[in-house]
Coordinates of C-alpha atoms and ligand atoms in Angstrom, one line a residue:
M297 CA 53.0 85.0 107.1
S298 CA 51.7 84.6 110.7
Y299 CA 54.4 82.3 112.2
V300 CA 57.2 84.8 111.2
N301 CA 55.1 87.7 112.4
D302 CA 54.1 86.0 115.6
V303 CA 57.7 85.3 116.6
L304 CA 58.8 88.8 115.5
G305 CA 56.1 90.4 117.6
K306 CA 57.2 88.5 120.7
L307 CA 60.8 89.6 120.1
Q308 CA 59.9 93.2 119.6
H309 CA 58.2 93.2 123.0
K310 CA 61.0 91.3 124.7
F311 CA 64.0 93.1 123.2
S312 CA 62.8 96.6 122.7
H313 CA 66.0 97.7 124.6
Q314 CA 68.2 96.1 121.9
P315 CA 67.3 98.0 118.7
E316 CA 70.2 96.9 116.6
F317 CA 69.5 93.2 117.4
L318 CA 65.8 93.7 116.5
Q319 CA 66.9 95.5 113.3
A320 CA 69.1 92.5 112.3
V321 CA 66.3 90.0 113.1
T322 CA 63.6 92.1 111.3
E323 CA 65.8 92.2 108.2
I324 CA 66.4 88.4 108.1
F325 CA 62.8 87.5 109.0
G326 CA 61.6 89.8 106.2
S327 CA 63.2 87.4 103.8
L328 CA 61.9 84.1 105.3
S329 CA 58.2 84.2 104.7
A330 CA 58.5 82.9 101.1
L331 CA 60.7 80.0 102.3
F332 CA 58.3 79.1 105.2
E333 CA 55.3 79.0 102.8
R334 CA 57.1 76.2 100.9
E335 CA 58.7 74.4 103.8
H336 CA 56.5 73.7 106.8
R337 CA 59.1 71.8 108.8
Y338 CA 60.9 75.0 110.0
Q339 CA 57.7 76.0 111.8
K340 CA 57.0 72.4 112.9
Y341 CA 60.4 72.4 114.7
N342 CA 59.9 76.0 115.8
I343 CA 63.3 77.0 114.3
L344 CA 62.6 80.7 114.5
E345 CA 62.1 80.9 118.2
R346 CA 65.2 78.7 118.7
I347 CA 67.5 80.5 116.3
V348 CA 67.1 84.0 117.8
I349 CA 68.3 82.9 121.2
P350 CA 72.0 82.4 121.6
E351 CA 73.0 78.9 122.7
R352 CA 75.2 80.6 125.3
N353 CA 75.6 84.2 126.3
V354 CA 78.5 85.0 128.6
S355 CA 78.8 88.4 130.2
F356 CA 81.7 89.1 132.5
R357 CA 83.6 91.7 134.5
V358 CA 87.0 92.9 133.2
T359 CA 89.2 94.6 135.8
W360 CA 92.5 96.2 135.0
V361 CA 94.9 98.9 136.2
D362 CA 95.6 102.0 134.1
D363 CA 98.9 103.9 133.9
K364 CA 98.0 106.1 136.8
G365 CA 97.5 103.0 139.0
E366 CA 93.8 103.4 139.1
V367 CA 91.5 100.3 138.9
Q368 CA 89.3 100.3 135.9
V369 CA 86.2 98.1 135.3
N370 CA 84.7 97.2 131.9
Q371 CA 82.0 94.8 130.7
G372 CA 83.0 91.8 128.6
Y373 CA 80.8 89.7 126.4
R374 CA 81.0 86.5 124.3
V375 CA 77.7 85.5 122.6
E376 CA 78.0 81.9 121.4
F377 CA 75.0 82.1 119.0
N378 CA 74.8 79.0 117.0
S379 CA 77.0 75.9 116.5
A380 CA 74.8 73.8 114.2
I381 CA 77.3 73.8 111.3
G382 CA 80.6 74.3 113.2
P383 CA 82.4 75.8 116.2
Y384 CA 81.3 79.3 117.1
K385 CA 83.3 81.8 115.0
G386 CA 83.3 85.6 115.0
G387 CA 85.2 88.7 116.0
L388 CA 85.7 90.7 119.2
R389 CA 84.8 94.4 119.2
F390 CA 86.3 96.9 121.6
H391 CA 84.3 100.2 121.4
P392 CA 82.6 102.4 124.0
N393 CA 79.2 101.8 122.5
V394 CA 79.4 98.0 122.8
S395 CA 76.4 96.5 124.7
E396 CA 74.8 93.1 124.8
G397 CA 72.4 94.2 122.0
I398 CA 75.2 95.3 119.7
I399 CA 77.1 92.0 120.3
K400 CA 73.8 90.0 119.7
F401 CA 73.1 91.8 116.4
L402 CA 76.6 91.0 115.2
G403 CA 76.5 87.4 116.4
F404 CA 73.1 86.9 114.7
E405 CA 74.4 88.2 111.4
Q406 CA 77.6 86.1 111.8
V407 CA 75.6 82.9 111.9
F408 CA 74.2 83.4 108.4
K409 CA 77.4 85.0 107.0
N410 CA 79.5 82.1 108.1
S411 CA 76.9 79.7 106.6
L412 CA 77.2 81.5 103.2
T413 CA 81.0 80.9 103.1
G414 CA 80.4 77.2 102.7
L415 CA 82.9 76.5 105.5
A416 CA 82.2 74.6 108.8
M417 CA 81.8 77.6 111.1
G418 CA 79.0 78.5 113.5
G419 CA 78.4 82.0 114.6
G420 CA 79.5 84.0 117.7
K421 CA 80.7 87.5 118.6
G422 CA 82.2 89.2 121.6
G423 CA 83.8 92.3 122.9
S424 CA 83.8 95.0 125.5
N425 CA 82.8 98.6 126.1
F426 CA 86.5 99.3 126.6
D427 CA 87.6 102.4 124.5
P428 CA 91.1 101.9 123.0
K429 CA 91.3 105.6 122.1
G430 CA 94.1 107.4 123.9
K431 CA 95.3 104.3 125.8
S432 CA 99.0 103.5 126.1
E433 CA 100.5 100.3 124.7
G434 CA 100.8 99.0 128.3
E435 CA 97.1 99.7 129.0
I436 CA 96.0 98.0 125.8
M437 CA 98.1 94.9 126.8
R438 CA 96.8 94.8 130.3
F439 CA 93.2 95.2 129.2
C440 CA 93.6 92.3 126.6
Q441 CA 95.1 90.1 129.3
A442 CA 92.3 90.9 131.8
F443 CA 89.7 90.2 129.1
M444 CA 91.3 86.8 128.3
N445 CA 91.5 85.9 132.0
E446 CA 87.8 85.2 131.7
L447 CA 87.4 84.5 128.0
F448 CA 89.9 81.6 127.9
R449 CA 87.5 79.2 129.7
H450 CA 84.9 79.6 127.0
I451 CA 86.9 79.3 123.8
G452 CA 89.0 76.6 122.0
A453 CA 90.1 75.7 118.5
T454 CA 87.1 73.3 118.1
T455 CA 84.6 75.1 120.3
D456 CA 84.8 78.9 119.8
V457 CA 87.4 80.8 117.8
P458 CA 87.3 84.6 118.2
A459 CA 89.1 87.1 115.9
G460 CA 89.2 90.9 115.3
D461 CA 86.6 93.5 114.6
I462 CA 86.4 97.3 115.4
G463 CA 89.2 98.2 117.9
V464 CA 90.7 94.7 117.7
G465 CA 93.5 94.1 115.2
G466 CA 96.8 92.3 115.0
R467 CA 98.2 93.9 118.1
E468 CA 95.3 93.0 120.3
I469 CA 95.1 89.4 118.9
G470 CA 98.8 89.1 119.9
Y471 CA 98.2 90.1 123.5
L472 CA 95.0 88.0 123.7
F473 CA 96.8 84.9 122.3
G474 CA 99.8 85.4 124.6
Q475 CA 97.5 85.4 127.7
Y476 CA 95.5 82.4 126.4
K477 CA 98.7 80.4 126.0
K478 CA 99.9 81.4 129.4
L479 CA 96.7 80.3 131.1
T480 CA 96.1 77.1 129.2
N481 CA 99.6 75.9 128.2
R482 CA 98.3 75.3 124.7
F483 CA 99.4 76.6 121.4
D484 CA 96.5 76.1 119.0
G485 CA 94.3 77.9 116.5
V486 CA 92.1 79.4 119.2
L487 CA 92.1 82.9 117.6
T488 CA 92.4 84.0 114.0
G489 CA 94.1 87.2 112.7
K490 CA 97.3 86.1 114.3
A491 CA 100.7 87.4 113.0
L492 CA 102.4 85.4 110.2
G493 CA 105.3 84.2 112.4
W494 CA 103.1 82.3 114.9
G495 CA 100.1 80.8 113.0
G496 CA 98.6 83.6 111.1
S497 CA 97.5 83.4 107.5
L498 CA 98.6 85.5 104.5
V499 CA 95.8 87.6 103.2
R500 CA 93.8 87.6 106.5
P501 CA 94.5 91.3 107.0
E502 CA 93.5 92.2 103.5
A503 CA 90.6 89.7 103.2
T504 CA 87.5 91.7 104.2
G505 CA 88.3 94.7 102.0
Y506 CA 89.5 92.6 99.1
G507 CA 86.4 90.4 99.4
A508 CA 84.1 93.3 99.3
V509 CA 85.7 94.5 96.1
Y510 CA 85.6 90.9 94.6
F511 CA 81.9 90.8 95.5
A512 CA 81.2 94.1 93.8
Q513 CA 83.0 92.8 90.7
E514 CA 80.7 89.8 90.6
M515 CA 77.6 91.9 90.9
L516 CA 78.8 94.3 88.2
N517 CA 79.9 91.5 85.9
E518 CA 76.4 90.3 85.8
I519 CA 75.2 93.6 84.2
G520 CA 78.2 93.9 81.9
Q521 CA 79.9 96.6 84.0
N522 CA 83.2 96.9 85.9
L523 CA 85.1 99.1 88.3
E524 CA 87.8 100.3 86.0
G525 CA 88.2 104.1 86.0
K526 CA 85.1 104.5 88.2
V527 CA 84.8 106.9 91.2
C528 CA 84.2 105.0 94.4
L529 CA 83.3 106.1 97.9
V530 CA 84.8 104.3 100.9
S531 CA 83.9 105.1 104.5
G532 CA 86.0 104.1 107.6
A533 CA 89.7 104.2 107.8
G534 CA 90.4 100.9 109.6
N535 CA 91.2 97.4 108.5
V536 CA 88.3 96.9 106.1
A537 CA 88.4 100.4 104.6
I538 CA 92.2 100.4 104.0
Y539 CA 92.2 97.1 102.1
T540 CA 89.1 98.1 100.2
V541 CA 91.0 101.2 99.0
E542 CA 94.1 99.1 98.2
K543 CA 92.1 96.6 96.0
L544 CA 90.1 99.3 94.3
L545 CA 93.4 100.9 93.3
Q546 CA 94.7 97.6 92.1
V547 CA 91.7 97.0 89.8
G548 CA 92.0 100.5 88.3
A549 CA 89.1 102.2 90.2
K550 CA 89.4 105.6 91.9
P551 CA 88.5 105.6 95.6
V552 CA 88.1 109.3 96.6
T553 CA 87.0 109.2 100.2
V554 CA 87.8 107.7 103.6
S555 CA 86.5 108.6 107.1
D556 CA 87.1 108.0 110.8
S557 CA 85.3 108.9 114.0
K558 CA 86.5 112.5 113.8
G559 CA 86.0 113.4 110.1
M560 CA 86.3 112.6 106.4
I561 CA 88.8 113.0 103.6
Y562 CA 87.8 113.8 100.0
D563 CA 90.6 113.5 97.6
E564 CA 89.5 114.0 94.0
S565 CA 92.8 112.6 92.7
G566 CA 92.3 109.3 94.6
I567 CA 93.2 108.1 98.1
K568 CA 96.9 107.3 98.7
A569 CA 96.9 103.8 100.2
D570 CA 100.4 104.0 101.6
L571 CA 99.8 107.3 103.4
L572 CA 96.5 106.0 104.8
K573 CA 98.2 102.8 106.1
D574 CA 101.0 104.8 107.7
I575 CA 98.7 107.2 109.5
K576 CA 96.1 104.7 110.7
E577 CA 98.0 101.4 111.1
V578 CA 101.5 102.7 112.2
R579 CA 101.1 106.1 113.7
R580 CA 97.5 105.5 114.8
E581 CA 96.6 109.2 114.2
S582 CA 93.4 110.8 113.0
L583 CA 92.7 111.6 109.3
E584 CA 93.3 115.2 109.9
T585 CA 97.0 114.3 109.5
Y586 CA 96.2 112.9 106.1
A587 CA 95.0 116.3 104.9
K588 CA 98.1 118.0 106.4
E589 CA 100.4 115.7 104.5
C590 CA 98.5 115.5 101.2
K591 CA 97.7 118.7 99.5
S592 CA 95.0 117.4 97.2
A593 CA 92.9 116.2 100.1
K594 CA 90.1 118.1 101.7
Y595 CA 89.2 117.3 105.4
T596 CA 85.8 117.9 106.9
P597 CA 85.5 117.3 110.7
V598 CA 82.4 115.5 112.0
S599 CA 81.4 118.8 113.8
D600 CA 80.8 120.3 110.4
Y601 CA 78.5 117.5 109.1
P602 CA 74.8 118.4 108.7
K603 CA 72.5 116.7 111.2
D604 CA 70.4 114.7 108.8
H605 CA 73.0 113.2 106.4
N606 CA 76.6 112.3 106.1
P607 CA 78.3 114.5 103.4
L608 CA 80.5 111.6 102.3
W609 CA 77.5 109.8 100.7
A610 CA 76.5 113.0 98.9
I611 CA 79.6 112.9 96.6
P612 CA 78.7 111.6 93.1
C613 CA 80.1 108.1 92.6
F614 CA 79.7 104.9 90.7
A615 CA 80.1 102.6 93.7
A616 CA 80.0 102.8 97.5
F617 CA 81.8 100.7 100.0
P618 CA 80.6 101.5 103.5
S619 CA 83.3 100.1 105.8
A620 CA 83.0 101.9 109.2
T621 CA 80.0 100.8 111.3
Q622 CA 76.3 99.9 111.7
N623 CA 73.7 102.4 110.4
E624 CA 76.1 104.7 108.8
I625 CA 73.8 105.1 105.8
N626 CA 70.3 106.4 106.6
L627 CA 67.5 107.0 104.1
N628 CA 68.8 110.5 103.2
D629 CA 72.2 109.1 102.6
A630 CA 70.8 106.4 100.4
K631 CA 68.8 109.0 98.4
N632 CA 72.0 111.1 98.0
L633 CA 73.9 108.1 96.7
L634 CA 71.2 107.3 94.2
K635 CA 70.9 110.9 93.1
G636 CA 74.7 111.0 92.6
G637 CA 74.5 108.1 90.2
C638 CA 75.6 105.3 92.5
K639 CA 75.1 101.9 90.7
C640 CA 76.6 99.6 93.2
V641 CA 76.8 99.3 97.1
S642 CA 79.0 96.5 98.5
E643 CA 78.9 96.5 102.3
G644 CA 82.2 96.0 104.1
A645 CA 80.8 96.9 107.4
N646 CA 78.1 94.9 109.3
M647 CA 74.6 96.4 108.8
P648 CA 75.8 99.8 107.6
S649 CA 72.5 100.6 106.0
S650 CA 69.3 101.2 107.9
I651 CA 66.3 99.1 106.8
D652 CA 64.7 102.0 104.8
A653 CA 68.1 102.8 103.2
T654 CA 68.4 99.1 102.2
N655 CA 64.8 99.2 100.8
A656 CA 65.7 102.3 98.8
F657 CA 68.7 100.5 97.2
L658 CA 66.5 97.4 96.4
E659 CA 63.7 99.6 94.9
A660 CA 66.2 101.4 92.7
K661 CA 67.4 98.0 91.5
I662 CA 71.1 98.9 91.8
C663 CA 73.7 96.2 92.5
Y664 CA 73.3 95.9 96.3
G665 CA 75.5 93.5 98.2
P666 CA 74.4 93.2 101.9
G667 CA 77.1 92.9 104.5
K668 CA 76.6 89.3 105.4
A669 CA 77.4 88.4 101.8
A670 CA 79.8 91.2 100.7
N671 CA 82.0 91.2 103.9
A672 CA 82.2 87.5 104.4
G673 CA 85.7 87.4 103.0
G674 CA 87.2 88.2 106.4
V675 CA 85.7 85.4 108.3
A676 CA 86.1 83.0 105.3
T677 CA 89.9 83.7 105.4
S678 CA 89.8 83.1 109.2
G679 CA 88.4 79.7 108.2
L680 CA 91.3 79.2 105.9
E681 CA 93.6 80.2 108.8
M682 CA 92.0 77.5 110.9
S683 CA 92.5 74.9 108.2
Q684 CA 96.2 75.9 108.0
N685 CA 96.6 75.7 111.8
A686 CA 94.8 72.3 112.0
S687 CA 97.1 70.8 109.3
M688 CA 100.2 72.7 110.5
L689 CA 100.8 74.1 107.0
S690 CA 100.9 77.6 105.6
W691 CA 99.8 78.4 102.1
S692 CA 101.2 81.1 99.8
F693 CA 99.6 84.5 99.3
E694 CA 98.3 83.5 95.8
E695 CA 96.8 80.3 97.2
V696 CA 94.9 82.0 99.9
D697 CA 93.9 84.9 97.7
N698 CA 92.6 82.5 95.1
K699 CA 90.6 80.6 97.6
L700 CA 89.1 83.9 99.0
H701 CA 88.2 85.0 95.5
N702 CA 86.5 81.7 94.8
I703 CA 84.6 81.8 98.1
M704 CA 83.3 85.4 97.2
K705 CA 82.2 84.1 93.8
H706 CA 80.5 81.1 95.5
I707 CA 78.6 83.5 97.9
Y708 CA 77.5 85.7 95.0
R709 CA 76.3 82.6 93.1
I710 CA 74.3 81.0 95.8
S711 CA 72.8 84.3 96.8
K712 CA 71.8 85.1 93.2
E713 CA 70.5 81.6 92.5
T714 CA 68.5 81.6 95.7
A715 CA 67.1 85.0 94.9
K716 CA 66.1 83.6 91.5
E717 CA 64.5 80.5 93.1
F718 CA 62.3 82.8 95.1
G719 CA 61.2 84.9 92.2
N720 CA 63.3 88.1 92.8
P721 CA 66.6 87.7 91.0
N722 CA 67.9 91.2 91.8
D723 CA 67.3 90.9 95.5
L724 CA 70.5 89.6 97.1
V725 CA 69.2 90.4 100.6
L726 CA 66.5 87.8 100.0
G727 CA 68.9 85.4 98.4
S728 CA 71.7 85.6 101.0
N729 CA 69.3 85.5 103.9
I730 CA 67.4 82.4 102.7
A731 CA 70.6 80.6 101.5
G732 CA 72.4 81.4 104.8
F733 CA 69.4 80.4 107.0
R734 CA 68.4 77.2 105.2
K735 CA 71.8 75.5 105.8
V736 CA 71.8 76.3 109.5
A737 CA 68.1 75.5 110.0
N738 CA 68.5 72.1 108.2
A739 CA 71.5 71.3 110.4
M740 CA 69.4 72.1 113.5
I741 CA 66.6 69.8 112.4
D742 CA 69.1 67.0 111.6
Q743 CA 70.6 67.3 115.1
G744 CA 67.3 67.0 117.0
I745 CA 65.7 69.1 119.7
V746 CA 68.8 70.2 121.7
Ligands
NDP1880 P1 88.6 99.2 112.6 O1 88.6 99.4 114.1 O2 89.9 98.7 112.0 O3 88.2 100.5 111.8 C1 86.9 101.0 112.1 C2 86.9 102.4 111.4 O4 85.6 102.9 111.4 C3 87.8 103.4 112.0 O5 88.3 104.3 111.0 C4 86.9 104.1 113.0 O6 87.4 105.4 113.3 C5 85.6 104.1 112.2 N1 84.5 104.1 113.1 C6 84.2 103.1 114.0 N2 83.1 103.4 114.7 C7 82.7 104.5 114.2 C8 81.5 105.4 114.5 N3 80.6 105.0 115.4 N4 81.4 106.5 113.8 C9 82.3 106.8 112.8 N5 83.4 106.1 112.5 C10 83.6 105.0 113.2 O7 87.5 98.1 112.3 P2 87.3 97.2 111.0 O8 87.7 97.9 109.8 O9 87.7 95.9 111.3 O10 85.7 97.1 111.0 C11 84.8 98.0 110.2 C12 83.5 97.4 110.0 O11 83.7 96.2 109.2 C13 82.7 97.0 111.2 O12 81.3 97.2 110.9 C14 83.0 95.5 111.4 O13 82.1 94.9 112.1 C15 83.0 95.1 109.9 N6 83.7 93.9 109.6 C16 85.1 93.7 109.9 C17 85.7 92.6 109.6 C18 87.1 92.3 109.8 O14 87.7 91.3 109.4 N7 87.8 93.2 110.5 C19 85.0 91.5 108.8 C20 83.7 91.8 108.4 C21 83.1 93.0 108.8 P3 88.7 105.7 114.1 O15 89.9 105.4 113.2 O16 88.6 107.2 114.5 O17 88.6 104.8 115.3
2IT1881 O1 82.3 90.6 111.2 C1 83.1 89.7 110.9 O2 82.9 88.8 110.0 C2 84.5 89.8 111.5 N1 84.7 90.7 112.3 C3 85.5 88.7 111.2 C4 85.2 87.5 112.1 C5 86.3 86.4 112.0 O3 86.1 85.5 112.8 O4 87.2 86.5 111.3

């Protein structure tokens, strides 16, 4: 359809230096033609050209002093993408490859993901090219404080509520919150992922990983299958991967892999969740330690990976849970997964599959849960943390876990129903993109040209 293609063409020209952002936009736009053919008002109000530009895009200097007394400078970002259905909401990423384009891709995805949860949350994302690797506790704290010295003026419990993402976990949220409170003299729910003793929610640490497994169960249930006794591949070894492994073990599945930036573990007898947590969350070491302490595990360093594919995805499996980073599954990896018998992919990471890998999964008609649907459990539980903060209550583990489970079922159902409505019931990319988009676009129209 020409309106969608026209807008995409302009964007490709203007943002050729932001390939991940263009990839995210291309994927969503690819689903919208069918909707636009039925509903002309989205074009009438030029929603597409409006929705791809962040409402506000803040880029700032972060200066801090390292342990040697040297002054360090990093780039900080907060992209406030869309507030049509609620305050901006989304994580902060600290990783050396963070750029404006990466934060924009994440922020754009977040808009539609948050819409799918059914909660009142707009979309935003932020972060820095700061590399937490090898930094001391003091350096991490000083960096977080320096980052908040600028961020605090842009955020607030009803305007913009950041959380964690790659390189930002409970420890960083603590330092960020402490500095926010110092600067503003306010104790409110301005960040989520807080510790339990000062406003955090039970289940938030587990939520993204648990949610990705709940989503896989919904997809499999539809075809009369389940995860019990099934071999599963998990990538990553951070927050999302750890709690994906934990939930897979709880439901009787057999996760056999995890990976980090240095290498991968294959343990035919099943990943040991306690050892994984201890090494990555407590000791903060690489997975090489896992292989040293667990005799059944085989470690392959990244330097031994072939150039054209990731050996993790070549292991035969029933289901795959990519939980590390964007574009970690290319077309070769997708083909390897399919060749190895994979029947289900539930994306814990944001945009882990390239566009051609996604198309390979859709063509093979396996159960494919795109990130914005499958990993929405994290931000949904952040929304539950905001509710608890606003009402000054805290709910039990079971209460939050039940709500999370119901939200994942809801996301599956509206994605599936929307896919059916548009004639392709197996295509949850189509269903989740249209369902997520429609709510935001309708809110933008209701609220006028602003
Ligand atoms: P963490 O920082 O806790 O863990 C990330 C893991 O992935 C680490 O094991 C890290 O290795 C590995 N990793 C990161 N970048 C790369 C890379 N370029 N190549 C290879 N491995 C890499 O982050 P999260 O678990 O929070 O996030 C993982 C993914 O899930 C991201 O895509 C994030 O956007 C997404 N996500 C996170 C949510 C959350 O609530 N945290 C919610 C929804 C999505 P190492 O240990 O060596 O650093
Ligand atoms: O990508 C994501 O959804 C997250 N990193 C979680 C965001 C949040 O606000 O909890």
